[in-house]
PDB file of C-alpha atoms in Angstrom:
ATOM      1  CA  MET J   1     197.166 169.892   0.015  1.00  0.00           C
ATOM      2  CA  ILE J   2     199.253 172.147   1.991  1.00  0.00           C
ATOM      3  CA  LEU J   3     201.090 169.314   3.954  1.00  0.00           C
ATOM      4  CA  LEU J   4     201.023 167.695   0.703  1.00  0.00           C
ATOM      5  CA  ALA J   5     203.349 170.329  -0.593  1.00  0.00           C
ATOM      6  CA  LEU J   6     205.538 170.193   2.402  1.00  0.00           C
ATOM      7  CA  ASN J   7     208.965 168.732   2.395  1.00  0.00           C
ATOM      8  CA  PRO J   8     209.594 166.302   4.663  1.00  0.00           C
ATOM      9  CA  LEU J   9     213.171 166.089   4.541  1.00  0.00           C
ATOM     10  CA  SER J  10     213.501 169.691   5.205  1.00  0.00           C
ATOM     11  CA  LEU J  11     211.677 169.069   8.692  1.00  0.00           C
ATOM     12  CA  LEU J  12     214.249 166.775   9.065  1.00  0.00           C
ATOM     13  CA  ARG J  13     217.158 168.964   8.161  1.00  0.00           C
ATOM     14  CA  ALA J  14     215.623 171.473  11.013  1.00  0.00           C
ATOM     15  CA  MET J  15     215.989 168.985  13.716  1.00  0.00           C
ATOM     16  CA  PRO J  16     219.061 168.996  14.613  1.00  0.00           C
ATOM     17  CA  GLY J  17     219.082 172.743  14.576  1.00  0.00           C
ATOM     18  CA  ALA J  18     215.472 173.149  16.979  1.00  0.00           C
ATOM     19  CA  CYS J  19     217.030 170.121  19.404  1.00  0.00           C
ATOM     20  CA  ALA J  20     220.554 172.155  20.010  1.00  0.00           C
ATOM     21  CA  GLN J  21     218.372 175.495  21.052  1.00  0.00           C
ATOM     22  CA  GLY J  22     216.213 173.194  22.683  1.00  0.00           C
ATOM     23  CA  LEU J  23     219.126 171.934  25.295  1.00  0.00           C
ATOM     24  CA  ILE J  24     220.571 175.320  25.392  1.00  0.00           C
ATOM     25  CA  TRP J  25     217.222 176.968  26.480  1.00  0.00           C
ATOM     26  CA  GLY J  26     216.563 174.250  28.777  1.00  0.00           C
ATOM     27  CA  ILE J  27     219.458 175.673  31.222  1.00  0.00           C
ATOM     28  CA  MET J  28     217.158 179.174  30.911  1.00  0.00           C
ATOM     29  CA  ALA J  29     214.452 177.100  31.623  1.00  0.00           C
ATOM     30  CA  LEU J  30     216.197 175.620  34.664  1.00  0.00           C
ATOM     31  CA  GLY J  31     216.435 179.415  36.229  1.00  0.00           C
ATOM     32  CA  VAL J  32     212.868 180.236  35.444  1.00  0.00           C
ATOM     33  CA  TYR J  33     211.777 176.863  37.489  1.00  0.00           C
ATOM     34  CA  ILE J  34     213.365 178.020  40.477  1.00  0.00           C
ATOM     35  CA  THR J  35     211.766 181.126  40.803  1.00  0.00           C
ATOM     36  CA  PHE J  36     208.424 179.657  38.868  1.00  0.00           C
ATOM     37  CA  ARG J  37     207.978 176.913  40.857  1.00  0.00           C
ATOM     38  CA  LEU J  38     210.567 176.857  43.992  1.00  0.00           C
ATOM     39  CA  LEU J  39     210.327 180.583  45.243  1.00  0.00           C
ATOM     40  CA  ASP J  40     206.773 181.303  43.795  1.00  0.00           C
ATOM     41  CA  PHE J  41     207.823 184.358  42.857  1.00  0.00           C
ATOM     42  CA  PRO J  42     206.875 185.554  39.151  1.00  0.00           C
ATOM     43  CA  ASP J  43     209.967 186.983  37.766  1.00  0.00           C
ATOM     44  CA  LEU J  44     209.917 189.067  34.680  1.00  0.00           C
ATOM     45  CA  THR J  45     214.148 190.052  34.930  1.00  0.00           C
ATOM     46  CA  VAL J  46     215.071 186.999  32.450  1.00  0.00           C
ATOM     47  CA  ASP J  47     214.305 188.625  29.254  1.00  0.00           C
ATOM     48  CA  GLY J  48     216.789 191.428  30.258  1.00  0.00           C
ATOM     49  CA  THR J  49     219.270 188.401  31.697  1.00  0.00           C
ATOM     50  CA  LEU J  50     219.785 186.841  28.739  1.00  0.00           C
ATOM     51  CA  ALA J  51     220.868 189.665  26.863  1.00  0.00           C
ATOM     52  CA  THR J  52     223.259 190.550  29.420  1.00  0.00           C
ATOM     53  CA  GLY J  53     224.531 187.456  29.522  1.00  0.00           C
ATOM     54  CA  GLY J  54     224.777 187.043  26.081  1.00  0.00           C
ATOM     55  CA  ALA J  55     226.433 190.517  25.948  1.00  0.00           C
ATOM     56  CA  VAL J  56     229.308 189.667  28.822  1.00  0.00           C
ATOM     57  CA  ALA J  57     230.264 186.833  26.937  1.00  0.00           C
ATOM     58  CA  VAL J  58     230.839 188.130  23.595  1.00  0.00           C
ATOM     59  CA  MET J  59     232.503 191.060  24.960  1.00  0.00           C
ATOM     60  CA  LEU J  60     234.674 189.564  26.758  1.00  0.00           C
ATOM     61  CA  ILE J  61     235.738 187.121  24.410  1.00  0.00           C
ATOM     62  CA  ARG J  62     235.999 189.866  21.426  1.00  0.00           C
ATOM     63  CA  GLY J  63     237.164 192.601  23.490  1.00  0.00           C
ATOM     64  CA  ALA J  64     239.274 191.199  26.452  1.00  0.00           C
ATOM     65  CA  GLY J  65     240.829 187.684  24.615  1.00  0.00           C
ATOM     66  CA  MET J  66     239.149 185.788  27.420  1.00  0.00           C
ATOM     67  CA  GLU J  67     238.251 181.554  26.375  1.00  0.00           C
ATOM     68  CA  PRO J  68     234.933 181.416  25.871  1.00  0.00           C
ATOM     69  CA  TRP J  69     234.180 178.977  28.428  1.00  0.00           C
ATOM     70  CA  MET J  70     235.678 181.732  31.008  1.00  0.00           C
ATOM     71  CA  ALA J  71     233.461 184.092  29.729  1.00  0.00           C
ATOM     72  CA  LEU J  72     230.466 181.904  30.712  1.00  0.00           C
ATOM     73  CA  ILE J  73     231.634 182.116  34.492  1.00  0.00           C
ATOM     74  CA  LEU J  74     231.278 185.631  34.388  1.00  0.00           C
ATOM     75  CA  ALA J  75     228.008 185.572  32.094  1.00  0.00           C
ATOM     76  CA  PHE J  76     226.600 183.424  35.096  1.00  0.00           C
ATOM     77  CA  ALA J  77     227.730 186.351  37.537  1.00  0.00           C
ATOM     78  CA  ALA J  78     226.441 188.886  35.725  1.00  0.00           C
ATOM     79  CA  GLY J  79     223.249 187.121  35.869  1.00  0.00           C
ATOM     80  CA  MET J  80     223.822 186.647  39.412  1.00  0.00           C
ATOM     81  CA  LEU J  81     224.134 190.456  39.906  1.00  0.00           C
ATOM     82  CA  ALA J  82     220.877 191.243  37.642  1.00  0.00           C
ATOM     83  CA  GLY J  83     218.751 188.849  40.481  1.00  0.00           C
ATOM     84  CA  MET J  84     220.202 190.463  43.242  1.00  0.00           C
ATOM     85  CA  VAL J  85     218.835 193.874  41.918  1.00  0.00           C
ATOM     86  CA  THR J  86     215.216 192.428  41.513  1.00  0.00           C
ATOM     87  CA  GLY J  87     215.983 190.788  44.967  1.00  0.00           C
ATOM     88  CA  LEU J  88     216.674 193.683  47.241  1.00  0.00           C
ATOM     89  CA  LEU J  89     213.815 195.808  44.755  1.00  0.00           C
ATOM     90  CA  HIS J  90     211.617 193.265  46.664  1.00  0.00           C
ATOM     91  CA  THR J  91     212.576 192.588  49.977  1.00  0.00           C
ATOM     92  CA  ALA J  92     214.881 196.014  51.080  1.00  0.00           C
ATOM     93  CA  LEU J  93     212.040 198.237  49.333  1.00  0.00           C
ATOM     94  CA  GLY J  94     208.988 196.645  48.956  1.00  0.00           C
ATOM     95  CA  ILE J  95     208.273 196.693  45.478  1.00  0.00           C
ATOM     96  CA  PRO J  96     206.151 194.056  44.646  1.00  0.00           C
ATOM     97  CA  GLY J  97     208.059 191.335  42.909  1.00  0.00           C
ATOM     98  CA  ILE J  98     206.428 191.561  39.166  1.00  0.00           C
ATOM     99  CA  LEU J  99     206.977 195.309  39.123  1.00  0.00           C
ATOM    100  CA  ALA J 100     210.565 194.620  40.507  1.00  0.00           C
ATOM    101  CA  GLY J 101     211.451 192.424  37.365  1.00  0.00           C
ATOM    102  CA  ILE J 102     209.939 194.675  34.928  1.00  0.00           C
ATOM    103  CA  LEU J 103     212.219 197.453  36.406  1.00  0.00           C
ATOM    104  CA  THR J 104     215.317 195.737  36.282  1.00  0.00           C
ATOM    105  CA  GLN J 105     214.803 194.448  32.964  1.00  0.00           C
ATOM    106  CA  LEU J 106     213.845 198.035  31.888  1.00  0.00           C
ATOM    107  CA  SER J 107     217.673 199.223  33.179  1.00  0.00           C
ATOM    108  CA  LEU J 108     218.996 196.086  31.948  1.00  0.00           C
ATOM    109  CA  TYR J 109     217.884 197.502  28.520  1.00  0.00           C
ATOM    110  CA  SER J 110     219.931 200.560  28.588  1.00  0.00           C
ATOM    111  CA  ILE J 111     223.002 198.403  30.259  1.00  0.00           C
ATOM    112  CA  ASN J 112     223.319 196.023  27.842  1.00  0.00           C
ATOM    113  CA  LEU J 113     223.746 198.603  25.142  1.00  0.00           C
ATOM    114  CA  HIS J 114     226.412 200.021  27.136  1.00  0.00           C
ATOM    115  CA  ILE J 115     228.225 196.901  27.478  1.00  0.00           C
ATOM    116  CA  MET J 116     228.199 196.126  23.904  1.00  0.00           C
ATOM    117  CA  GLY J 117     228.406 199.492  22.748  1.00  0.00           C
ATOM    118  CA  LYS J 118     225.818 198.904  20.206  1.00  0.00           C
ATOM    119  CA  SER J 119     222.945 197.254  19.267  1.00  0.00           C
ATOM    120  CA  ASN J 120     224.247 193.833  18.566  1.00  0.00           C
ATOM    121  CA  GLN J 121     227.993 192.014  18.568  1.00  0.00           C
ATOM    122  CA  PRO J 122     229.197 189.244  15.608  1.00  0.00           C
ATOM    123  CA  ILE J 123     231.290 186.798  17.098  1.00  0.00           C
ATOM    124  CA  ASN J 124     232.960 184.368  14.463  1.00  0.00           C
ATOM    125  CA  VAL J 125     233.893 180.763  15.094  1.00  0.00           C
ATOM    126  CA  ASP J 126     236.515 180.414  13.138  1.00  0.00           C
ATOM    127  CA  GLN J 127     238.509 183.077  15.384  1.00  0.00           C
ATOM    128  CA  TYR J 128     237.432 182.211  18.621  1.00  0.00           C
ATOM    129  CA  ARG J 129     237.103 178.367  19.185  1.00  0.00           C
ATOM    130  CA  LEU J 130     233.681 178.524  21.171  1.00  0.00           C
ATOM    131  CA  VAL J 131     232.063 175.982  23.274  1.00  0.00           C
ATOM    132  CA  VAL J 132     229.000 175.879  21.597  1.00  0.00           C
ATOM    133  CA  SER J 133     228.331 177.191  17.606  1.00  0.00           C
ATOM    134  CA  ALA J 134     225.380 176.395  14.794  1.00  0.00           C
ATOM    135  CA  ARG J 135     228.326 175.600  12.598  1.00  0.00           C
ATOM    136  CA  TYR J 136     229.079 172.536  14.537  1.00  0.00           C
ATOM    137  CA  ILE J 137     225.531 170.996  14.015  1.00  0.00           C
ATOM    138  CA  SER J 138     226.464 171.103  10.309  1.00  0.00           C
ATOM    139  CA  GLY J 139     229.740 169.578  10.854  1.00  0.00           C
ATOM    140  CA  ASP J 140     230.961 165.939  10.355  1.00  0.00           C
ATOM    141  CA  VAL J 141     229.507 163.007  12.751  1.00  0.00           C
ATOM    142  CA  LEU J 142     232.516 163.348  15.666  1.00  0.00           C
ATOM    143  CA  THR J 143     231.515 166.907  15.337  1.00  0.00           C
ATOM    144  CA  LYS J 144     227.746 166.620  16.022  1.00  0.00           C
ATOM    145  CA  PHE J 145     228.671 163.836  18.863  1.00  0.00           C
ATOM    146  CA  LYS J 146     230.919 166.138  20.437  1.00  0.00           C
ATOM    147  CA  PHE J 147     228.243 168.893  20.368  1.00  0.00           C
ATOM    148  CA  TYR J 148     225.260 167.261  21.511  1.00  0.00           C
ATOM    149  CA  GLY J 149     227.371 164.834  23.754  1.00  0.00           C
ATOM    150  CA  GLY J 150     228.879 168.272  25.507  1.00  0.00           C
ATOM    151  CA  VAL J 151     225.695 170.122  25.960  1.00  0.00           C
ATOM    152  CA  ILE J 152     223.647 166.992  27.389  1.00  0.00           C
ATOM    153  CA  LEU J 153     226.597 166.442  29.950  1.00  0.00           C
ATOM    154  CA  GLY J 154     226.200 170.265  30.791  1.00  0.00           C
ATOM    155  CA  CYS J 155     222.963 170.103  31.217  1.00  0.00           C
ATOM    156  CA  LEU J 156     222.606 166.471  33.483  1.00  0.00           C
ATOM    157  CA  ILE J 157     225.785 168.350  35.848  1.00  0.00           C
ATOM    158  CA  LEU J 158     223.543 171.686  35.944  1.00  0.00           C
ATOM    159  CA  VAL J 159     220.956 169.304  37.191  1.00  0.00           C
ATOM    160  CA  ALA J 160     223.200 167.121  39.579  1.00  0.00           C
ATOM    161  CA  ILE J 161     224.827 170.414  40.847  1.00  0.00           C
ATOM    162  CA  LEU J 162     221.561 171.986  41.795  1.00  0.00           C
ATOM    163  CA  TYR J 163     220.072 168.606  42.932  1.00  0.00           C
ATOM    164  CA  CYS J 164     222.476 168.453  45.643  1.00  0.00           C
ATOM    165  CA  TYR J 165     222.237 172.098  46.484  1.00  0.00           C
ATOM    166  CA  PHE J 166     218.540 172.087  47.360  1.00  0.00           C
ATOM    167  CA  GLY J 167     219.162 169.241  49.207  1.00  0.00           C
ATOM    168  CA  THR J 168     221.328 171.142  51.661  1.00  0.00           C
ATOM    169  CA  GLU J 169     219.909 173.073  54.438  1.00  0.00           C
ATOM    170  CA  GLN J 170     220.266 176.471  53.004  1.00  0.00           C
ATOM    171  CA  GLY J 171     218.750 174.824  49.452  1.00  0.00           C
ATOM    172  CA  GLN J 172     215.650 173.609  52.002  1.00  0.00           C
ATOM    173  CA  ALA J 173     215.260 176.992  53.328  1.00  0.00           C
ATOM    174  CA  ILE J 174     214.653 178.450  49.470  1.00  0.00           C
ATOM    175  CA  ARG J 175     212.193 175.974  49.277  1.00  0.00           C
ATOM    176  CA  ALA J 176     210.657 176.291  52.758  1.00  0.00           C
ATOM    177  CA  THR J 177     210.342 180.360  51.767  1.00  0.00           C
ATOM    178  CA  GLY J 178     208.912 179.731  48.362  1.00  0.00           C
ATOM    179  CA  CYS J 179     206.418 176.537  49.912  1.00  0.00           C
ATOM    180  CA  ASN J 180     205.133 178.984  53.090  1.00  0.00           C
ATOM    181  CA  MET J 181     206.919 182.538  53.661  1.00  0.00           C
ATOM    182  CA  ARG J 182     205.062 183.090  56.881  1.00  0.00           C
ATOM    183  CA  MET J 183     206.092 179.158  58.111  1.00  0.00           C
ATOM    184  CA  ALA J 184     209.645 179.460  57.406  1.00  0.00           C
ATOM    185  CA  LYS J 185     209.758 182.617  59.305  1.00  0.00           C
ATOM    186  CA  ALA J 186     208.311 181.272  62.745  1.00  0.00           C
ATOM    187  CA  GLN J 187     210.893 178.809  61.911  1.00  0.00           C
ATOM    188  CA  GLY J 188     213.656 181.196  61.855  1.00  0.00           C
ATOM    189  CA  ILE J 189     214.841 181.293  58.019  1.00  0.00           C
ATOM    190  CA  ASN J 190     215.884 184.578  57.167  1.00  0.00           C
ATOM    191  CA  THR J 191     213.170 184.654  54.361  1.00  0.00           C
ATOM    192  CA  ASN J 192     214.478 187.968  52.481  1.00  0.00           C
ATOM    193  CA  PHE J 193     218.149 186.597  51.829  1.00  0.00           C
ATOM    194  CA  HIS J 194     216.836 183.420  50.820  1.00  0.00           C
ATOM    195  CA  THR J 195     214.457 185.106  48.217  1.00  0.00           C
ATOM    196  CA  VAL J 196     217.635 187.312  47.037  1.00  0.00           C
ATOM    197  CA  LEU J 197     219.605 184.083  46.855  1.00  0.00           C
ATOM    198  CA  ALA J 198     217.535 182.216  44.791  1.00  0.00           C
ATOM    199  CA  LEU J 199     217.192 184.918  42.442  1.00  0.00           C
ATOM    200  CA  MET J 200     220.590 185.430  41.926  1.00  0.00           C
ATOM    201  CA  ILE J 201     220.802 181.651  41.403  1.00  0.00           C
ATOM    202  CA  SER J 202     218.164 181.807  39.024  1.00  0.00           C
ATOM    203  CA  ASN J 203     219.230 184.678  36.764  1.00  0.00           C
ATOM    204  CA  GLY J 204     222.752 183.443  37.053  1.00  0.00           C
ATOM    205  CA  LEU J 205     221.418 180.148  35.271  1.00  0.00           C
ATOM    206  CA  VAL J 206     219.766 182.522  32.697  1.00  0.00           C
ATOM    207  CA  GLY J 207     222.831 184.700  32.526  1.00  0.00           C
ATOM    208  CA  LEU J 208     224.598 181.136  31.038  1.00  0.00           C
ATOM    209  CA  CYS J 209     221.975 180.476  28.955  1.00  0.00           C
ATOM    210  CA  GLY J 210     222.805 183.780  27.316  1.00  0.00           C
ATOM    211  CA  GLY J 211     226.661 183.506  26.862  1.00  0.00           C
ATOM    212  CA  LEU J 212     226.228 179.825  25.353  1.00  0.00           C
ATOM    213  CA  TYR J 213     223.108 181.145  22.968  1.00  0.00           C
ATOM    214  CA  ALA J 214     225.556 184.039  21.984  1.00  0.00           C
ATOM    215  CA  GLN J 215     228.089 181.579  21.296  1.00  0.00           C
ATOM    216  CA  TYR J 216     225.458 179.083  19.578  1.00  0.00           C
ATOM    217  CA  GLN J 217     224.162 182.047  16.870  1.00  0.00           C
ATOM    218  CA  GLY J 218     227.517 183.892  16.317  1.00  0.00           C
ATOM    219  CA  ALA J 219     226.326 187.076  18.121  1.00  0.00           C
ATOM    220  CA  SER J 220     224.987 189.016  20.859  1.00  0.00           C
ATOM    221  CA  ASP J 221     221.796 191.191  20.384  1.00  0.00           C
ATOM    222  CA  ILE J 222     219.705 193.242  22.623  1.00  0.00           C
ATOM    223  CA  ASN J 223     216.620 192.024  21.491  1.00  0.00           C
ATOM    224  CA  MET J 224     217.683 187.838  22.606  1.00  0.00           C
ATOM    225  CA  GLY J 225     216.051 187.759  25.591  1.00  0.00           C
ATOM    226  CA  ARG J 226     212.633 189.043  24.539  1.00  0.00           C
ATOM    227  CA  GLY J 227     210.250 186.403  24.947  1.00  0.00           C
ATOM    228  CA  ALA J 228     212.379 184.251  27.104  1.00  0.00           C
ATOM    229  CA  ILE J 229     210.068 184.447  29.800  1.00  0.00           C
ATOM    230  CA  VAL J 230     207.460 183.076  27.401  1.00  0.00           C
ATOM    231  CA  ILE J 231     209.669 180.031  26.335  1.00  0.00           C
ATOM    232  CA  GLY J 232     211.189 179.294  29.986  1.00  0.00           C
ATOM    233  CA  LEU J 233     207.380 178.972  31.497  1.00  0.00           C
ATOM    234  CA  ALA J 234     206.331 176.967  28.638  1.00  0.00           C
ATOM    235  CA  SER J 235     209.540 174.426  29.163  1.00  0.00           C
ATOM    236  CA  VAL J 236     208.447 173.758  32.700  1.00  0.00           C
ATOM    237  CA  ILE J 237     204.649 173.531  31.699  1.00  0.00           C
ATOM    238  CA  ILE J 238     205.679 171.170  28.591  1.00  0.00           C
ATOM    239  CA  GLY J 239     207.681 169.581  31.068  1.00  0.00           C
ATOM    240  CA  GLU J 240     205.180 168.929  34.111  1.00  0.00           C
ATOM    241  CA  VAL J 241     202.358 168.208  31.657  1.00  0.00           C
ATOM    242  CA  LEU J 242     204.505 165.413  29.688  1.00  0.00           C
ATOM    243  CA  PHE J 243     206.530 163.619  32.892  1.00  0.00           C
ATOM    244  CA  GLY J 244     204.738 164.841  35.409  1.00  0.00           C
ATOM    245  CA  LYS J 245     203.416 161.642  36.637  1.00  0.00           C
ATOM    246  CA  PHE J 246     206.741 159.520  35.928  1.00  0.00           C
ATOM    247  CA  CYS J 247     208.764 162.361  37.943  1.00  0.00           C
ATOM    248  CA  GLU J 248     206.548 161.999  40.801  1.00  0.00           C
ATOM    249  CA  LYS J 249     206.562 158.101  41.350  1.00  0.00           C
ATOM    250  CA  ARG J 250     210.376 158.248  41.318  1.00  0.00           C
ATOM    251  CA  LYS J 251     213.052 158.242  44.690  1.00  0.00           C
ATOM    252  CA  MET J 252     214.776 161.524  42.791  1.00  0.00           C
ATOM    253  CA  ALA J 253     211.742 163.390  41.886  1.00  0.00           C
ATOM    254  CA  PHE J 254     213.209 166.318  41.939  1.00  0.00           C
ATOM    255  CA  ALA J 255     216.005 165.542  39.742  1.00  0.00           C
ATOM    256  CA  PHE J 256     213.693 163.863  37.295  1.00  0.00           C
ATOM    257  CA  THR J 257     211.514 167.200  37.324  1.00  0.00           C
ATOM    258  CA  MET J 258     214.574 169.360  36.307  1.00  0.00           C
ATOM    259  CA  VAL J 259     215.521 167.164  33.753  1.00  0.00           C
ATOM    260  CA  ALA J 260     212.107 167.024  32.186  1.00  0.00           C
ATOM    261  CA  VAL J 261     212.110 170.706  32.443  1.00  0.00           C
ATOM    262  CA  ILE J 262     214.991 170.646  29.676  1.00  0.00           C
ATOM    263  CA  ILE J 263     213.087 168.357  27.628  1.00  0.00           C
ATOM    264  CA  GLY J 264     210.423 170.289  27.943  1.00  0.00           C
ATOM    265  CA  SER J 265     212.515 172.752  26.270  1.00  0.00           C
ATOM    266  CA  VAL J 266     213.435 170.730  23.570  1.00  0.00           C
ATOM    267  CA  VAL J 267     209.899 169.535  22.541  1.00  0.00           C
ATOM    268  CA  TYR J 268     208.701 173.154  22.609  1.00  0.00           C
ATOM    269  CA  TYR J 269     211.669 173.889  20.074  1.00  0.00           C
ATOM    270  CA  VAL J 270     211.038 171.010  17.790  1.00  0.00           C
ATOM    271  CA  VAL J 271     207.130 172.332  17.729  1.00  0.00           C
ATOM    272  CA  ILE J 272     208.060 175.494  16.607  1.00  0.00           C
ATOM    273  CA  ALA J 273     210.546 173.966  14.206  1.00  0.00           C
ATOM    274  CA  ILE J 274     207.083 172.030  12.805  1.00  0.00           C
ATOM    275  CA  VAL J 275     205.248 175.588  12.657  1.00  0.00           C
ATOM    276  CA  LEU J 276     208.033 176.889  10.319  1.00  0.00           C
ATOM    277  CA  TRP J 277     207.938 174.108   8.242  1.00  0.00           C
ATOM    278  CA  MET J 278     204.342 174.146   7.882  1.00  0.00           C
ATOM    279  CA  LYS J 279     204.971 177.771   6.587  1.00  0.00           C
ATOM    280  CA  LEU J 280     202.634 179.427   8.814  1.00  0.00           C
ATOM    281  CA  PRO J 281     203.671 183.540   8.946  1.00  0.00           C
ATOM    282  CA  SER J 282     206.797 184.180  11.050  1.00  0.00           C
ATOM    283  CA  GLU J 283     205.217 186.882  12.336  1.00  0.00           C
ATOM    284  CA  ASP J 284     202.297 184.978  14.224  1.00  0.00           C
ATOM    285  CA  LEU J 285     205.372 183.000  16.217  1.00  0.00           C
ATOM    286  CA  LYS J 286     205.000 184.710  19.443  1.00  0.00           C
ATOM    287  CA  LEU J 287     201.422 184.417  19.011  1.00  0.00           C
ATOM    288  CA  PHE J 288     201.641 180.779  18.521  1.00  0.00           C
ATOM    289  CA  SER J 289     204.297 180.556  21.961  1.00  0.00           C
ATOM    290  CA  ALA J 290     201.481 182.407  23.492  1.00  0.00           C
ATOM    291  CA  ILE J 291     198.945 179.447  22.753  1.00  0.00           C
ATOM    292  CA  VAL J 292     201.366 176.773  23.176  1.00  0.00           C
ATOM    293  CA  VAL J 293     201.704 178.210  27.049  1.00  0.00           C
ATOM    294  CA  ALA J 294     197.818 178.496  27.222  1.00  0.00           C
ATOM    295  CA  VAL J 295     196.735 174.917  26.041  1.00  0.00           C
ATOM    296  CA  PHE J 296     199.899 173.292  28.068  1.00  0.00           C
ATOM    297  CA  LEU J 297     198.844 175.174  31.244  1.00  0.00           C
ATOM    298  CA  ALA J 298     194.728 174.297  30.658  1.00  0.00           C
ATOM    299  CA  ILE J 299     195.234 170.623  30.207  1.00  0.00           C
ATOM    300  CA  PRO J 300     196.439 169.548  34.063  1.00  0.00           C
ATOM    301  CA  TYR J 301     192.950 172.088  35.004  1.00  0.00           C
ATOM    302  CA  LEU J 302     191.253 170.256  32.368  1.00  0.00           C
ATOM    303  CA  LYS J 303     192.289 166.870  33.134  1.00  0.00           C
ATOM    304  CA  GLU J 304     191.475 167.494  36.715  1.00  0.00           C
ATOM    305  CA  LYS J 305     187.797 168.993  35.918  1.00  0.00           C
ATOM    306  CA  TYR J 306     186.415 166.354  33.694  1.00  0.00           C
ATOM    307  CA  GLY J 307     188.285 163.477  35.717  1.00  0.00           C
ATOM    308  CA  LYS J 308     186.086 164.321  38.986  1.00  0.00           C
ATOM    309  CA  LYS J 309     183.533 164.356  36.510  1.00  0.00           C
ATOM    310  CA  GLY J 310     184.171 160.906  35.015  1.00  0.00           C
ATOM    311  CA  VAL J 311     184.421 159.578  38.752  1.00  0.00           C
ATOM    312  CA  ALA J 312     181.402 161.179  40.426  1.00  0.00           C
ATOM    313  CA  LYS J 313     179.029 159.942  37.019  1.00  0.00           C
ATOM    314  CA  GLN J 314     180.831 156.394  38.607  1.00  0.00           C
TER     315      GLN J 314
END
């Protein structure tokens, strides 16, 4: 009866916004992918870094009159600084990775308040030529085409840059550090340096996402990054579960995997839009997000477990 009372048109109207948010947050998911999969580092800095990127971008646009696209570059730089702090806490001071991320995240809360001067700062698309905005989605067909085309092209350019970078000697050293740190050290790789570098790149992408998302929603907020690590992990896991087999069989498997992560972010937000459309309590959204991540994390294990049982029976 509840499903019969729902309006399918309202779900269709919500899809453009869900896809837009998924593409923007897909950039953050790429950052999480670098630490979670390539570096094998449990980085919890991202919840604070995303808000830092948003705060820096908005305040540079509002206060310094900087062009929105240029503010994104400095949002990326601010994210890199946050990642560097986490990396140095871990490598130079010997603090465990998960605690180093928590300490940096905690510090960023106060730093973000100092950057913005208060808990949130609005930014109006009518006053500034923002790179992205939710208002663009409700515009004419050409505006929508420019918005989605620009965001998709930007994501693909980022994937291409990361693909090329991680194919270099330095990029391969980062991957070797995450794969087997002892072996990497035996090969003469400075694992501490490459750990810090990977964290800087990862959090730089998260800061860039924060700058874009603040422009998209028309404000930077102190709590805008809360739960970002869950969304990032969900995107990575969903992308791997849905497209893992497809990516493995391709020549450019690494590039396809990164694209799959971005698509995973879009799928995540589409699922969230469906949940909201079904009029489930909004206060349970975080709980549902955790359940989604748990389900997709369990799928590969369950498939392997029961797949082996099926083979054994035969």
